[in-house]
PDB file of C-alpha atoms in Angstrom:
ATOM      1  CA  UNK N 106     -45.004-294.792 -90.120  1.00  0.00           C
ATOM      2  CA  UNK N 107     -42.613-291.862 -89.717  1.00  0.00           C
ATOM      3  CA  UNK N 108     -39.254-292.107 -91.392  1.00  0.00           C
ATOM      4  CA  UNK N 109     -36.087-290.308 -90.399  1.00  0.00           C
ATOM      5  CA  UNK N 110     -34.227-288.026 -92.800  1.00  0.00           C
ATOM      6  CA  UNK N 111     -31.546-290.711 -93.133  1.00  0.00           C
ATOM      7  CA  UNK N 112     -34.094-293.347 -94.152  1.00  0.00           C
ATOM      8  CA  UNK N 113     -35.584-290.987 -96.731  1.00  0.00           C
ATOM      9  CA  UNK N 114     -32.146-290.322 -98.157  1.00  0.00           C
ATOM     10  CA  UNK N 115     -31.401-294.027 -98.377  1.00  0.00           C
ATOM     11  CA  UNK N 116     -34.632-294.853-100.168  1.00  0.00           C
ATOM     12  CA  UNK N 117     -37.721-296.878 -99.387  1.00  0.00           C
ATOM     13  CA  UNK N 118     -37.870-299.182 -96.411  1.00  0.00           C
ATOM     14  CA  UNK N 119     -37.394-302.688 -97.800  1.00  0.00           C
ATOM     15  CA  UNK N 120     -35.810-304.569 -94.965  1.00  0.00           C
ATOM     16  CA  UNK N 121     -32.830-302.214 -95.055  1.00  0.00           C
ATOM     17  CA  UNK N 122     -31.656-303.316 -98.501  1.00  0.00           C
ATOM     18  CA  UNK N 123     -31.855-300.900-101.414  1.00  0.00           C
ATOM     19  CA  UNK N 124     -31.987-302.260-104.960  1.00  0.00           C
ATOM     20  CA  UNK N 125     -28.415-301.981-106.332  1.00  0.00           C
ATOM     21  CA  UNK N 126     -29.786-300.542-109.586  1.00  0.00           C
ATOM     22  CA  UNK N 127     -31.356-297.681-107.637  1.00  0.00           C
ATOM     23  CA  UNK N 128     -28.096-297.130-105.777  1.00  0.00           C
ATOM     24  CA  UNK N 129     -26.190-296.960-109.056  1.00  0.00           C
ATOM     25  CA  UNK N 130     -28.747-294.590-110.594  1.00  0.00           C
ATOM     26  CA  UNK N 131     -28.652-292.287-107.576  1.00  0.00           C
ATOM     27  CA  UNK N 132     -24.843-292.206-107.642  1.00  0.00           C
ATOM     28  CA  UNK N 133     -24.633-291.543-111.379  1.00  0.00           C
ATOM     29  CA  UNK N 134     -27.240-288.781-111.230  1.00  0.00           C
ATOM     30  CA  UNK N 135     -25.504-287.216-108.248  1.00  0.00           C
ATOM     31  CA  UNK N 136     -22.151-287.167-110.064  1.00  0.00           C
ATOM     32  CA  UNK N 137     -23.674-285.587-113.175  1.00  0.00           C
ATOM     33  CA  UNK N 138     -25.547-282.987-111.120  1.00  0.00           C
ATOM     34  CA  UNK N 139     -22.318-282.010-109.340  1.00  0.00           C
ATOM     35  CA  UNK N 140     -20.372-281.764-112.606  1.00  0.00           C
ATOM     36  CA  UNK N 141     -23.154-279.760-114.229  1.00  0.00           C
ATOM     37  CA  UNK N 142     -23.273-277.370-111.271  1.00  0.00           C
ATOM     38  CA  UNK N 143     -19.496-276.895-111.473  1.00  0.00           C
ATOM     39  CA  UNK N 144     -19.462-276.444-115.254  1.00  0.00           C
ATOM     40  CA  UNK N 145     -18.638-272.786-115.911  1.00  0.00           C
ATOM     41  CA  UNK N 146     -20.189-272.515-119.346  1.00  0.00           C
ATOM     42  CA  UNK N 147     -23.754-271.501-119.980  1.00  0.00           C
ATOM     43  CA  UNK N 148     -25.837-273.233-122.620  1.00  0.00           C
ATOM     44  CA  UNK N 149     -29.422-272.846-123.719  1.00  0.00           C
ATOM     45  CA  UNK N 150     -30.833-276.063-122.247  1.00  0.00           C
ATOM     46  CA  UNK N 151     -28.982-276.117-118.932  1.00  0.00           C
ATOM     47  CA  UNK N 152     -32.210-275.551-116.966  1.00  0.00           C
ATOM     48  CA  UNK N 153     -33.876-278.495-118.726  1.00  0.00           C
ATOM     49  CA  UNK N 154     -30.955-280.752-117.808  1.00  0.00           C
ATOM     50  CA  UNK N 155     -31.040-279.607-114.178  1.00  0.00           C
ATOM     51  CA  UNK N 156     -34.812-280.126-113.921  1.00  0.00           C
ATOM     52  CA  UNK N 157     -34.708-283.597-115.466  1.00  0.00           C
ATOM     53  CA  UNK N 158     -31.792-284.660-113.276  1.00  0.00           C
ATOM     54  CA  UNK N 159     -33.811-283.526-110.269  1.00  0.00           C
ATOM     55  CA  UNK N 160     -36.773-285.547-111.578  1.00  0.00           C
ATOM     56  CA  UNK N 161     -34.643-288.695-111.962  1.00  0.00           C
ATOM     57  CA  UNK N 162     -33.191-288.179-108.483  1.00  0.00           C
ATOM     58  CA  UNK N 163     -36.735-287.943-107.109  1.00  0.00           C
ATOM     59  CA  UNK N 164     -37.768-291.126-108.961  1.00  0.00           C
ATOM     60  CA  UNK N 165     -34.772-292.963-107.502  1.00  0.00           C
ATOM     61  CA  UNK N 166     -35.517-291.635-104.021  1.00  0.00           C
ATOM     62  CA  UNK N 167     -39.017-293.127-104.237  1.00  0.00           C
ATOM     63  CA  UNK N 168     -37.726-296.627-104.982  1.00  0.00           C
ATOM     64  CA  UNK N 169     -37.853-298.505-108.260  1.00  0.00           C
ATOM     65  CA  UNK N 170     -38.556-295.898-110.941  1.00  0.00           C
ATOM     66  CA  UNK N 171     -40.821-296.446-113.924  1.00  0.00           C
ATOM     67  CA  UNK N 172     -38.756-297.261-117.004  1.00  0.00           C
ATOM     68  CA  UNK N 173     -40.680-295.032-119.467  1.00  0.00           C
ATOM     69  CA  UNK N 174     -40.222-292.031-117.173  1.00  0.00           C
ATOM     70  CA  UNK N 175     -36.521-292.776-116.783  1.00  0.00           C
ATOM     71  CA  UNK N 176     -36.031-293.116-120.531  1.00  0.00           C
ATOM     72  CA  UNK N 177     -37.923-289.896-121.224  1.00  0.00           C
ATOM     73  CA  UNK N 178     -35.797-288.005-118.723  1.00  0.00           C
ATOM     74  CA  UNK N 179     -32.616-289.565-120.106  1.00  0.00           C
ATOM     75  CA  UNK N 180     -33.513-288.414-123.623  1.00  0.00           C
ATOM     76  CA  UNK N 181     -34.188-284.884-122.395  1.00  0.00           C
ATOM     77  CA  UNK N 182     -30.946-284.795-120.410  1.00  0.00           C
ATOM     78  CA  UNK N 183     -28.931-286.139-123.346  1.00  0.00           C
ATOM     79  CA  UNK N 184     -30.533-283.634-125.686  1.00  0.00           C
ATOM     80  CA  UNK N 185     -29.859-280.790-123.279  1.00  0.00           C
ATOM     81  CA  UNK N 186     -26.209-281.547-122.496  1.00  0.00           C
ATOM     82  CA  UNK N 187     -25.172-284.006-125.184  1.00  0.00           C
ATOM     83  CA  UNK N 188     -22.982-281.448-126.941  1.00  0.00           C
ATOM     84  CA  UNK N 189     -21.085-280.514-123.758  1.00  0.00           C
ATOM     85  CA  UNK N 190     -18.103-282.842-124.027  1.00  0.00           C
ATOM     86  CA  UNK N 191     -16.932-282.061-120.487  1.00  0.00           C
ATOM     87  CA  UNK N 192     -20.040-283.865-119.170  1.00  0.00           C
ATOM     88  CA  UNK N 193     -19.989-286.851-121.528  1.00  0.00           C
ATOM     89  CA  UNK N 194     -18.465-289.371-119.092  1.00  0.00           C
ATOM     90  CA  UNK N 195     -21.048-288.614-116.404  1.00  0.00           C
ATOM     91  CA  UNK N 196     -23.863-288.684-118.969  1.00  0.00           C
ATOM     92  CA  UNK N 197     -22.701-292.162-120.070  1.00  0.00           C
ATOM     93  CA  UNK N 198     -22.812-293.296-116.428  1.00  0.00           C
ATOM     94  CA  UNK N 199     -26.407-292.113-116.107  1.00  0.00           C
ATOM     95  CA  UNK N 200     -27.331-293.912-119.329  1.00  0.00           C
ATOM     96  CA  UNK N 201     -25.727-297.137-118.087  1.00  0.00           C
ATOM     97  CA  UNK N 202     -27.581-296.816-114.790  1.00  0.00           C
ATOM     98  CA  UNK N 203     -30.900-296.308-116.609  1.00  0.00           C
ATOM     99  CA  UNK N 204     -30.141-299.332-118.801  1.00  0.00           C
ATOM    100  CA  UNK N 205     -29.882-301.474-115.646  1.00  0.00           C
ATOM    101  CA  UNK N 206     -33.662-301.152-115.329  1.00  0.00           C
ATOM    102  CA  UNK N 207     -34.473-302.645-118.697  1.00  0.00           C
ATOM    103  CA  UNK N 208     -31.477-303.066-120.939  1.00  0.00           C
ATOM    104  CA  UNK N 209     -30.419-300.928-123.841  1.00  0.00           C
ATOM    105  CA  UNK N 210     -33.111-299.654-126.162  1.00  0.00           C
ATOM    106  CA  UNK N 211     -33.345-301.238-129.606  1.00  0.00           C
ATOM    107  CA  UNK N 212     -30.926-299.644-132.043  1.00  0.00           C
ATOM    108  CA  UNK N 213     -28.641-298.337-129.287  1.00  0.00           C
ATOM    109  CA  UNK N 214     -25.402-299.852-128.236  1.00  0.00           C
TER     110      UNK N 214
END
Protein backbone atom coordinates (compact mmCIF):
# COMPACT_ATOMS: atom_id res chain seq x y z
CA UNK A 1 0.00 0.00 0.00
CA UNK A 2 1.38 3.42 -0.94
CA UNK A 3 1.33 6.11 1.68
CA UNK A 4 1.29 9.84 1.11
CA UNK A 5 3.98 12.12 2.53
CA UNK A 6 1.45 13.38 5.07
CA UNK A 7 0.70 9.86 6.30
CA UNK A 8 4.41 9.13 6.64
CA UNK A 9 4.89 12.30 8.64
CA UNK A 10 2.00 11.41 10.93
CA UNK A 11 3.27 7.91 11.63
CA UNK A 12 2.05 4.41 10.94
CA UNK A 13 -1.43 3.74 9.68
CA UNK A 14 -3.40 2.53 12.70
CA UNK A 15 -6.93 3.58 11.95
CA UNK A 16 -5.84 7.22 11.89
CA UNK A 17 -4.94 7.34 15.58
CA UNK A 18 -1.31 7.75 16.61
CA UNK A 19 -0.20 6.58 20.05
CA UNK A 20 -0.09 9.72 22.25
CA UNK A 21 3.29 8.62 23.63
CA UNK A 22 4.71 8.66 20.11
CA UNK A 23 3.19 12.08 19.50
CA UNK A 24 4.78 13.41 22.68
CA UNK A 25 8.16 11.87 21.82
CA UNK A 26 8.09 13.32 18.31
CA UNK A 27 7.22 16.78 19.66
CA UNK A 28 9.89 16.72 22.36
CA UNK A 29 12.58 15.53 19.95
CA UNK A 30 11.55 18.15 17.41
CA UNK A 31 11.81 20.94 20.01
CA UNK A 32 15.25 19.79 21.14
CA UNK A 33 16.49 19.46 17.56
CA UNK A 34 15.35 23.02 16.80
CA UNK A 35 16.98 24.41 19.94
CA UNK A 36 20.19 22.51 19.25
CA UNK A 37 20.28 23.80 15.67
CA UNK A 38 19.79 27.37 16.92
CA UNK A 39 22.37 27.06 19.70
CA UNK A 40 25.34 29.21 18.68
CA UNK A 41 27.99 27.45 20.72
CA UNK A 42 30.05 24.57 19.47
CA UNK A 43 30.84 21.61 21.69
CA UNK A 44 32.70 18.39 21.11
CA UNK A 45 29.74 16.00 21.05
CA UNK A 46 27.25 18.11 19.11
CA UNK A 47 27.34 15.71 16.13
CA UNK A 48 26.57 12.75 18.41
CA UNK A 49 23.56 14.58 19.84
CA UNK A 50 22.29 15.48 16.36
CA UNK A 51 22.71 11.90 15.10
CA UNK A 52 20.96 10.35 18.09
CA UNK A 53 18.10 12.84 17.91
CA UNK A 54 17.69 11.91 14.25
CA UNK A 55 17.69 8.23 15.26
CA UNK A 56 14.98 8.80 17.89
CA UNK A 57 12.93 10.80 15.38
CA UNK A 58 13.20 7.90 12.93
CA UNK A 59 12.14 5.40 15.63
CA UNK A 60 9.11 7.54 16.44
CA UNK A 61 8.24 7.91 12.76
CA UNK A 62 8.13 4.11 12.45
CA UNK A 63 5.57 3.73 15.24
CA UNK A 64 6.12 2.38 18.73
CA UNK A 65 9.88 2.45 19.30
CA UNK A 66 11.82 -0.23 21.14
CA UNK A 67 12.50 0.86 24.71
CA UNK A 68 16.16 -0.29 24.88
CA UNK A 69 16.96 1.67 21.72
CA UNK A 70 15.22 4.75 23.08
CA UNK A 71 17.06 4.53 26.39
CA UNK A 72 20.41 4.06 24.67
CA UNK A 73 19.82 7.10 22.49
CA UNK A 74 18.64 9.13 25.48
CA UNK A 75 21.83 8.31 27.38
CA UNK A 76 23.97 9.32 24.40
CA UNK A 77 22.02 12.56 23.92
CA UNK A 78 22.23 13.41 27.63
CA UNK A 79 25.94 12.67 27.67
CA UNK A 80 26.50 14.79 24.58
CA UNK A 81 24.52 17.87 25.62
CA UNK A 82 23.98 17.42 29.34
CA UNK A 83 26.41 20.20 30.22
CA UNK A 84 24.75 22.73 27.90
CA UNK A 85 22.37 24.42 30.32
CA UNK A 86 20.56 26.29 27.54
CA UNK A 87 19.20 22.93 26.31
CA UNK A 88 18.31 21.42 29.68
CA UNK A 89 14.55 22.09 29.55
CA UNK A 90 14.19 20.46 26.14
CA UNK A 91 16.39 17.53 27.21
CA UNK A 92 14.09 16.99 30.23
CA UNK A 93 11.09 16.93 27.88
CA UNK A 94 12.72 14.23 25.77
CA UNK A 95 13.51 12.21 28.89
CA UNK A 96 9.90 12.50 30.09
CA UNK A 97 8.66 11.42 26.66
CA UNK A 98 10.98 8.38 26.68
CA UNK A 99 9.78 7.52 30.20
CA UNK A 100 6.21 7.31 28.86
CA UNK A 101 7.23 4.08 27.12
CA UNK A 102 8.31 2.27 30.25
CA UNK A 103 8.55 4.48 33.29
CA UNK A 104 11.64 5.91 34.89
CA UNK A 105 14.68 3.68 35.14
CA UNK A 106 15.58 2.34 38.58
CA UNK A 107 17.62 4.84 40.56
CA UNK A 108 16.39 7.82 38.53
CA UNK A 109 13.78 10.26 39.59
